[in-house]
Amino acid sequence: MTSRLAITGVNFAVAETGEIVVCTNEGNADLGVQLADVHIACMGIEKIIPKRKHLGIFLRLLARSATGQPITTYSSHFRRPRNGQAMHIVLVDNGRSERLASPDFRNALKCIRCGACMNTCPVYRRSGGHSYHYAIAGPIGAILAPGLDMKKHADLPFASTLCGSCSNVCPVKIDIHDQLYKWRQVLTQNHQVGTMKKAGIETMARVLAQPGLYKTVGKVMRWFLNNIPFVINNRLNPWYRQREMPKPPAKSFQQWYAENRKAK
Amino acid sequence: MNSRETILAAVRKNQPPAAALPELSLEPTNSADPVQTFIRSLGNIGGTGIDVHDWKQIDDQLHDRFFGVGPMDKYDTPIKE
C-alpha cells in the first residue's frame, strides 16, 4: 500500500491507440497502479494487437478460456499516467523475434496465457505447476521454455502424453501437441536427451511392441506395488518425495474385460 | 544500434507470411442498449449502475455517496474532460 512503485504485466496492447490493457479478477493491478507514483508495465512484444475493435474478441477469449467467465472482473485500460504519476512500458523481446523466424514454433507466440491447456492436460493435472520448473507451466510452458534454454528445459517436451487435448481447447489454435513432438525431435538431434531417458524410452518401446511382454511387466509391477511398494516408493525416486501413487488395480483392464465378456 | 532498433530489425526480418483476418463479425449481436443491459446485469449481482455524462456528474456522485465533506477539488482526477 505504501510502495511508490507498481509493476504490472500487460494482457494486450492496442497499436491503434497506444493503450495497454491489464486483466485481473481481484483488482490488484489497479490498486497498485492507482496508489503508486510510478507505474512500470512489462509486456512481451507479441501482446500487441492492431486495433481496438479487435480487443473485445481477445478479452472474451481470455476470460472464457481461463475461468469460464464472460469477461474478467477488471479489464483496466491505461493510456497515460494520471497527473503527477510516471508511467513506463517495457517491451520484452527475450527470444520472441527469433522465434518468429521458425515456421514450426512461431505459433506459440499467439498464446494469450489463458491456461486452458493446463486445465485440460492430464500430466499437469497430476504433477502440478512447480514440477515444470519454469514460470509458465503446463503444455504451453513446455514449448516456450526450450526456446529460451534448450539444455535447461530439455525434459519439458517429454512431459506429455501427446493426447492433443491442449491443442483442442486452445482458443488461439496453437498446435501445442505438434510442437511438443517437434521439440522432442529437435532436442534429440541436439543431443539433449540423457542416456537414462533414452534407455527408458527404448525399453518402453520394446515393451509396448510386444503384447506378451506388456502383460507380464504389468503383472509384475502390480505385484510390486501391492506387496512391496517401498521398492519403487522410496526417497531415491524423486516423484515420490512429494506425491503418492494411486493404489494399483487388482487386475488389468484386459483381464477384467476378458472375464466380463465371458460372463455375458 | 540500440535495443529498440535491434528488436524492430529482427521482427521485420523474421516476419511470417501475411494471413487474412478470419471472418468475424465485430458488430454487436444484441440490439438492446448495451449500457442499460450492463446496468441491469450489475444490479442483478448486487451493484448499482449510475448513468453519468461528464466528470462533474462523477464528482457529484462520489461526493454525495462517499465523502460528503465538500467539494472534491483536492482530489486528483485521472481524466480531465
Short mmCIF file of C-alpha atoms in Angstrom, two decimals:
data_model
loop_
_atom_site.label_atom_id
_atom_site.label_comp_id
_atom_site.label_asym_id
_atom_site.label_seq_id
_atom_site.Cartn_x
_atom_site.Cartn_y
_atom_site.Cartn_z
CA MET A 1 0.00 0.00 0.00
CA THR A 2 2.85 2.38 0.73
CA SER A 3 5.04 1.37 -2.18
CA ARG A 4 5.83 4.22 -4.53
CA LEU A 5 6.29 1.95 -7.50
CA ALA A 6 3.93 -0.57 -9.08
CA ILE A 7 4.94 -3.19 -11.65
CA THR A 8 2.22 -4.83 -13.72
CA GLY A 9 2.12 -7.16 -16.66
CA VAL A 10 0.13 -6.43 -19.78
CA ASN A 11 -2.51 -8.68 -21.30
CA PHE A 12 -2.95 -6.71 -24.50
CA ALA A 13 -1.59 -3.55 -26.07
CA VAL A 14 -3.51 -1.77 -28.82
CA ALA A 15 -1.35 -0.36 -31.61
CA GLU A 16 -4.10 1.98 -32.81
CA THR A 17 -4.48 3.84 -29.52
CA GLY A 18 -1.25 3.15 -27.67
CA GLU A 19 -3.17 1.85 -24.67
CA ILE A 20 -2.34 -1.20 -22.60
CA VAL A 21 -4.93 -3.46 -21.01
CA VAL A 22 -4.41 -5.33 -17.76
CA CYS A 23 -6.91 -8.02 -16.76
CA THR A 24 -7.35 -9.17 -13.17
CA ASN A 25 -10.20 -10.62 -11.16
CA GLU A 26 -9.02 -9.13 -7.89
CA GLY A 27 -8.23 -5.55 -8.82
CA ASN A 28 -4.70 -5.97 -7.53
CA ALA A 29 -3.10 -4.31 -10.55
CA ASP A 30 -5.47 -1.35 -10.33
CA LEU A 31 -4.84 -0.89 -6.62
CA GLY A 32 -1.10 -0.92 -7.12
CA VAL A 33 -1.15 1.43 -10.10
CA GLN A 34 -3.54 3.96 -8.56
CA LEU A 35 -1.57 4.23 -5.32
CA ALA A 36 1.94 4.36 -6.72
CA ASP A 37 3.89 7.31 -8.08
CA VAL A 38 5.47 5.19 -10.79
CA HIS A 39 3.81 2.54 -12.93
CA ILE A 40 6.06 0.13 -14.84
CA ALA A 41 4.25 -2.18 -17.26
CA CYS A 42 6.22 -5.10 -18.72
CA MET A 43 4.93 -6.83 -21.83
CA GLY A 44 6.11 -9.27 -24.44
CA ILE A 45 6.14 -7.78 -27.91
CA GLU A 46 3.59 -10.36 -29.06
CA LYS A 47 0.90 -8.77 -26.89
CA ILE A 48 0.29 -6.01 -29.44
CA ILE A 49 -2.97 -6.28 -31.36
CA PRO A 50 -3.78 -3.98 -34.29
CA LYS A 51 -6.95 -2.14 -33.36
CA ARG A 52 -9.28 -1.52 -30.50
CA LYS A 53 -12.12 -3.26 -32.30
CA HIS A 54 -10.10 -6.49 -32.04
CA LEU A 55 -9.70 -6.12 -28.28
CA GLY A 56 -13.21 -7.28 -27.41
CA ILE A 57 -12.63 -10.60 -29.12
CA PHE A 58 -9.40 -11.21 -27.23
CA LEU A 59 -10.87 -10.15 -23.88
CA ARG A 60 -13.75 -12.56 -24.35
CA LEU A 61 -11.44 -15.35 -25.49
CA LEU A 62 -9.15 -14.85 -22.50
CA ALA A 63 -11.76 -14.93 -19.75
CA ARG A 64 -13.89 -17.63 -21.33
CA SER A 65 -10.92 -19.96 -21.79
CA ALA A 66 -9.29 -19.17 -18.43
CA THR A 67 -12.12 -19.34 -15.92
CA GLY A 68 -15.32 -19.59 -17.94
CA GLN A 69 -16.26 -16.00 -17.16
CA PRO A 70 -17.81 -13.77 -19.83
CA ILE A 71 -15.12 -11.19 -19.05
CA THR A 72 -12.56 -10.58 -16.33
CA THR A 73 -13.80 -8.58 -13.36
CA TYR A 74 -11.29 -5.81 -14.00
CA SER A 75 -10.19 -5.08 -17.57
CA SER A 76 -8.26 -1.88 -16.99
CA HIS A 77 -7.13 0.35 -19.83
CA PHE A 78 -4.08 2.56 -19.31
CA ARG A 79 -3.39 5.21 -21.90
CA ARG A 80 -1.30 7.66 -19.94
CA PRO A 81 -0.18 8.25 -16.38
CA ARG A 82 -2.51 10.13 -14.09
CA ASN A 83 -1.44 13.65 -13.15
CA GLY A 84 1.82 13.56 -11.23
CA GLN A 85 2.46 9.89 -11.97
CA ALA A 86 5.21 8.48 -14.18
CA MET A 87 4.47 5.53 -16.45
CA HIS A 88 6.94 3.29 -18.24
CA ILE A 89 6.20 0.46 -20.66
CA VAL A 90 8.92 -2.15 -21.09
CA LEU A 91 8.68 -4.16 -24.30
CA VAL A 92 10.36 -7.52 -23.80
CA ASP A 93 11.80 -9.46 -26.71
CA ASN A 94 13.71 -12.27 -24.93
CA GLY A 95 13.90 -14.50 -27.98
CA ARG A 96 10.45 -13.75 -29.37
CA SER A 97 11.67 -12.03 -32.53
CA GLU A 98 13.94 -15.00 -33.22
CA ARG A 99 11.05 -17.39 -32.62
CA LEU A 100 9.13 -15.56 -35.34
CA ALA A 101 11.59 -16.94 -37.88
CA SER A 102 10.67 -20.56 -37.10
CA PRO A 103 7.61 -21.85 -39.01
CA ASP A 104 7.45 -24.87 -36.67
CA PHE A 105 7.39 -22.90 -33.44
CA ARG A 106 6.22 -19.33 -34.18
CA ASN A 107 2.59 -20.18 -33.46
CA ALA A 108 3.43 -20.38 -29.76
CA LEU A 109 3.69 -16.56 -29.82
CA LYS A 110 -0.09 -16.41 -30.25
CA CYS A 111 -0.57 -17.52 -26.66
CA ILE A 112 -2.80 -15.22 -24.58
CA ARG A 113 -1.91 -17.02 -21.30
CA CYS A 114 -5.44 -18.21 -20.57
CA GLY A 115 -4.24 -21.50 -19.09
CA ALA A 116 -6.86 -23.66 -20.81
CA CYS A 117 -4.15 -26.09 -21.94
CA MET A 118 -3.06 -26.57 -18.33
CA ASN A 119 -6.56 -27.22 -17.06
CA THR A 120 -7.13 -29.95 -19.60
CA CYS A 121 -3.65 -31.53 -19.57
CA PRO A 122 -3.64 -34.97 -17.85
CA VAL A 123 0.05 -34.57 -16.98
CA TYR A 124 -0.30 -31.08 -15.49
CA ARG A 125 -3.35 -32.12 -13.51
CA ARG A 126 -1.35 -34.89 -11.85
CA SER A 127 2.05 -33.25 -11.48
CA GLY A 128 1.19 -29.61 -10.66
CA GLY A 129 2.81 -26.38 -11.78
CA HIS A 130 6.06 -26.44 -9.79
CA SER A 131 7.21 -29.66 -11.44
CA TYR A 132 7.71 -27.70 -14.68
CA HIS A 133 10.47 -25.56 -13.05
CA TYR A 134 9.63 -22.66 -15.37
CA ALA A 135 7.50 -19.55 -14.86
CA ILE A 136 4.92 -20.76 -17.37
CA ALA A 137 3.76 -24.26 -16.55
CA GLY A 138 1.73 -26.78 -18.49
CA PRO A 139 1.86 -27.66 -22.17
CA ILE A 140 2.40 -24.09 -23.36
CA GLY A 141 5.32 -23.68 -20.93
CA ALA A 142 6.78 -26.92 -22.24
CA ILE A 143 7.02 -25.47 -25.75
CA LEU A 144 8.08 -21.94 -24.73
CA ALA A 145 10.80 -22.87 -22.24
CA PRO A 146 13.11 -24.89 -24.54
CA GLY A 147 13.21 -21.93 -26.92
CA LEU A 148 14.86 -19.87 -24.19
CA ASP A 149 17.22 -22.51 -22.84
CA MET A 150 17.19 -25.83 -24.63
CA LYS A 151 19.59 -27.54 -22.24
CA LYS A 152 17.90 -26.43 -19.03
CA HIS A 153 14.37 -27.28 -20.17
CA ALA A 154 15.11 -30.34 -22.31
CA ASP A 155 12.86 -32.53 -20.15
CA LEU A 156 9.67 -30.49 -20.55
CA PRO A 157 8.55 -31.51 -24.07
CA PHE A 158 8.66 -35.11 -22.84
CA ALA A 159 6.19 -34.32 -20.03
CA SER A 160 3.24 -35.01 -22.28
CA THR A 161 1.16 -37.91 -23.48
CA LEU A 162 0.68 -36.13 -26.83
CA CYS A 163 -3.04 -36.70 -26.41
CA GLY A 164 -3.73 -33.38 -28.12
CA SER A 165 -6.26 -32.10 -25.60
CA CYS A 166 -4.21 -28.89 -25.22
CA SER A 167 -4.45 -28.13 -28.94
CA ASN A 168 -8.13 -28.96 -28.87
CA VAL A 169 -9.02 -26.39 -26.21
CA CYS A 170 -6.57 -23.65 -27.24
CA PRO A 171 -8.67 -20.57 -28.13
CA VAL A 172 -5.99 -19.18 -30.46
CA LYS A 173 -5.41 -22.55 -32.14
CA ILE A 174 -1.78 -23.17 -31.24
CA ASP A 175 -0.69 -26.62 -32.40
CA ILE A 176 0.73 -27.36 -28.95
CA HIS A 177 0.99 -31.14 -29.09
CA ASP A 178 2.52 -31.00 -32.56
CA GLN A 179 5.12 -28.55 -31.27
CA LEU A 180 5.84 -30.81 -28.28
CA TYR A 181 6.54 -33.65 -30.70
CA LYS A 182 8.73 -31.42 -32.88
CA TRP A 183 10.66 -30.20 -29.83
CA ARG A 184 11.44 -33.81 -28.94
CA GLN A 185 12.98 -34.27 -32.35
CA VAL A 186 14.97 -31.04 -32.10
CA LEU A 187 16.23 -31.98 -28.63
CA THR A 188 17.26 -35.46 -29.78
CA GLN A 189 19.06 -34.04 -32.80
CA ASN A 190 20.89 -31.63 -30.48
CA HIS A 191 21.89 -34.43 -28.09
CA GLN A 192 19.85 -33.00 -25.22
CA VAL A 193 18.20 -36.29 -24.25
CA GLY A 194 20.00 -38.02 -21.38
CA THR A 195 21.24 -41.60 -21.57
CA MET A 196 18.83 -42.80 -18.88
CA LYS A 197 15.83 -41.21 -20.53
CA LYS A 198 16.85 -42.58 -23.91
CA ALA A 199 17.30 -46.09 -22.47
CA GLY A 200 13.96 -45.81 -20.66
CA ILE A 201 12.13 -44.78 -23.81
CA GLU A 202 13.73 -47.57 -25.83
CA THR A 203 12.80 -50.12 -23.18
CA MET A 204 9.25 -48.83 -23.07
CA ALA A 205 9.04 -49.03 -26.88
CA ARG A 206 10.12 -52.70 -26.76
CA VAL A 207 7.56 -53.49 -24.03
CA LEU A 208 4.72 -51.75 -25.84
CA ALA A 209 5.60 -53.51 -29.10
CA GLN A 210 5.24 -56.98 -27.57
CA PRO A 211 1.80 -57.77 -26.07
CA GLY A 212 3.06 -60.79 -24.13
CA LEU A 213 5.89 -58.84 -22.54
CA TYR A 214 3.50 -55.94 -21.81
CA LYS A 215 1.14 -58.26 -19.91
CA THR A 216 3.99 -59.79 -17.91
CA VAL A 217 5.51 -56.43 -16.97
CA GLY A 218 2.05 -55.16 -15.96
CA LYS A 219 1.54 -58.16 -13.65
CA VAL A 220 5.00 -57.77 -12.11
CA MET A 221 4.54 -54.03 -11.50
CA ARG A 222 1.10 -54.54 -9.91
CA TRP A 223 2.56 -57.23 -7.64
CA PHE A 224 5.41 -54.93 -6.59
CA LEU A 225 3.10 -52.01 -5.91
CA ASN A 226 0.65 -54.15 -3.94
CA ASN A 227 3.17 -56.18 -1.91
CA ILE A 228 6.49 -54.34 -1.60
CA PRO A 229 5.75 -50.75 -2.70
CA PHE A 230 8.88 -49.39 -0.99
CA VAL A 231 10.98 -50.82 -3.83
CA ILE A 232 9.50 -48.09 -6.04
CA ASN A 233 8.13 -45.69 -3.45
CA ASN A 234 11.32 -44.56 -1.78
CA ARG A 235 13.48 -41.47 -1.40
CA LEU A 236 15.63 -42.38 -4.40
CA ASN A 237 12.63 -41.82 -6.66
CA PRO A 238 12.10 -38.04 -6.98
CA TRP A 239 8.42 -38.45 -7.92
CA TYR A 240 7.59 -39.92 -4.50
CA ARG A 241 9.21 -37.21 -2.43
CA GLN A 242 6.06 -35.13 -2.68
CA ARG A 243 3.45 -37.48 -4.11
CA GLU A 244 1.74 -40.80 -3.54
CA MET A 245 0.93 -43.23 -6.30
CA PRO A 246 -2.75 -44.20 -6.53
CA LYS A 247 -3.44 -47.75 -5.40
CA PRO A 248 -2.92 -50.11 -8.34
CA PRO A 249 -5.92 -52.12 -9.57
CA ALA A 250 -6.12 -55.80 -8.67
CA LYS A 251 -6.20 -56.77 -12.33
CA SER A 252 -5.52 -55.21 -15.69
CA PHE A 253 -8.29 -53.87 -17.91
CA GLN A 254 -7.57 -56.69 -20.32
CA GLN A 255 -8.19 -59.30 -17.58
CA TRP A 256 -11.35 -57.52 -16.44
CA TYR A 257 -12.65 -57.29 -19.99
CA ALA A 258 -11.96 -60.97 -20.72
CA GLU A 259 -13.74 -62.09 -17.53
CA ASN A 260 -16.78 -59.88 -18.09
CA ARG A 261 -17.07 -60.77 -21.73
CA LYS A 262 -17.14 -64.45 -20.81
CA ALA A 263 -19.81 -63.85 -18.18
CA LYS A 264 -22.11 -62.41 -20.84
CA MET B 1 22.08 0.04 -32.87
CA ASN B 2 20.05 0.37 -29.66
CA SER B 3 17.79 -2.38 -28.31
CA ARG B 4 14.68 -0.86 -29.88
CA GLU B 5 16.24 -0.87 -33.33
CA THR B 6 17.61 -4.37 -32.80
CA ILE B 7 14.19 -5.76 -31.91
CA LEU B 8 12.43 -3.97 -34.75
CA ALA B 9 15.04 -5.16 -37.25
CA ALA B 10 14.65 -8.76 -36.04
CA VAL B 11 10.85 -8.54 -36.21
CA ARG B 12 10.98 -7.14 -39.75
CA LYS B 13 13.49 -9.76 -40.84
CA ASN B 14 11.55 -12.68 -39.38
CA GLN B 15 8.04 -11.65 -40.41
CA PRO B 16 5.86 -14.65 -41.19
CA PRO B 17 3.80 -14.52 -44.38
CA ALA B 18 0.73 -12.35 -44.01
CA ALA B 19 -2.51 -14.19 -43.34
CA ALA B 20 -6.01 -12.95 -43.98
CA LEU B 21 -8.05 -11.95 -40.95
CA PRO B 22 -10.67 -14.55 -40.04
CA GLU B 23 -14.28 -13.84 -40.92
CA LEU B 24 -15.52 -12.42 -37.66
CA SER B 25 -18.43 -10.12 -37.14
CA LEU B 26 -17.37 -7.29 -34.87
CA GLU B 27 -20.86 -5.82 -34.77
CA PRO B 28 -22.91 -6.32 -31.59
CA THR B 29 -25.28 -9.25 -31.98
CA ASN B 30 -27.72 -7.85 -29.45
CA SER B 31 -29.69 -4.78 -30.46
CA ALA B 32 -30.57 -3.83 -26.85
CA ASP B 33 -28.90 -0.74 -25.36
CA PRO B 34 -25.60 -2.16 -24.01
CA VAL B 35 -25.36 0.45 -21.22
CA GLN B 36 -28.79 -0.40 -19.85
CA THR B 37 -28.08 -4.12 -20.26
CA PHE B 38 -24.87 -3.70 -18.27
CA ILE B 39 -26.60 -1.67 -15.54
CA ARG B 40 -29.30 -4.33 -15.27
CA SER B 41 -26.69 -7.13 -15.03
CA LEU B 42 -24.76 -5.16 -12.45
CA GLY B 43 -27.93 -4.74 -10.40
CA ASN B 44 -28.56 -8.48 -10.57
CA ILE B 45 -25.27 -9.17 -8.79
CA GLY B 46 -25.83 -6.51 -6.13
CA GLY B 47 -24.19 -3.48 -7.74
CA THR B 48 -25.58 -0.07 -8.58
CA GLY B 49 -25.19 1.40 -12.03
CA ILE B 50 -25.31 5.17 -12.44
CA ASP B 51 -25.52 6.70 -15.89
CA VAL B 52 -23.33 9.84 -15.99
CA HIS B 53 -22.26 12.01 -18.88
CA ASP B 54 -19.38 14.15 -17.66
CA TRP B 55 -16.73 14.27 -14.99
CA LYS B 56 -18.71 16.76 -12.91
CA GLN B 57 -21.50 14.23 -12.50
CA ILE B 58 -18.99 11.60 -11.38
CA ASP B 59 -17.55 14.05 -8.86
CA ASP B 60 -21.04 14.83 -7.57
CA GLN B 61 -21.96 11.17 -7.24
CA LEU B 62 -18.75 10.39 -5.37
CA HIS B 63 -19.27 13.38 -3.14
CA ASP B 64 -22.87 12.56 -2.32
CA ARG B 65 -22.34 8.86 -1.81
CA PHE B 66 -18.94 8.54 -0.19
CA PHE B 67 -17.35 11.73 1.02
CA GLY B 68 -19.97 14.27 1.97
CA VAL B 69 -17.26 16.63 3.10
CA GLY B 70 -17.41 19.34 0.49
CA PRO B 71 -16.06 19.90 -2.98
CA MET B 72 -13.61 17.36 -4.32
CA ASP B 73 -11.15 19.88 -5.74
CA LYS B 74 -8.38 18.43 -3.66
CA TYR B 75 -8.73 15.02 -5.28
CA ASP B 76 -6.68 14.40 -8.36
CA THR B 77 -8.84 13.27 -11.26
CA PRO B 78 -7.33 10.85 -13.77
CA ILE B 79 -9.17 12.26 -16.78
CA LYS B 80 -9.75 15.93 -17.47
CA GLU B 81 -12.53 16.41 -19.96
#
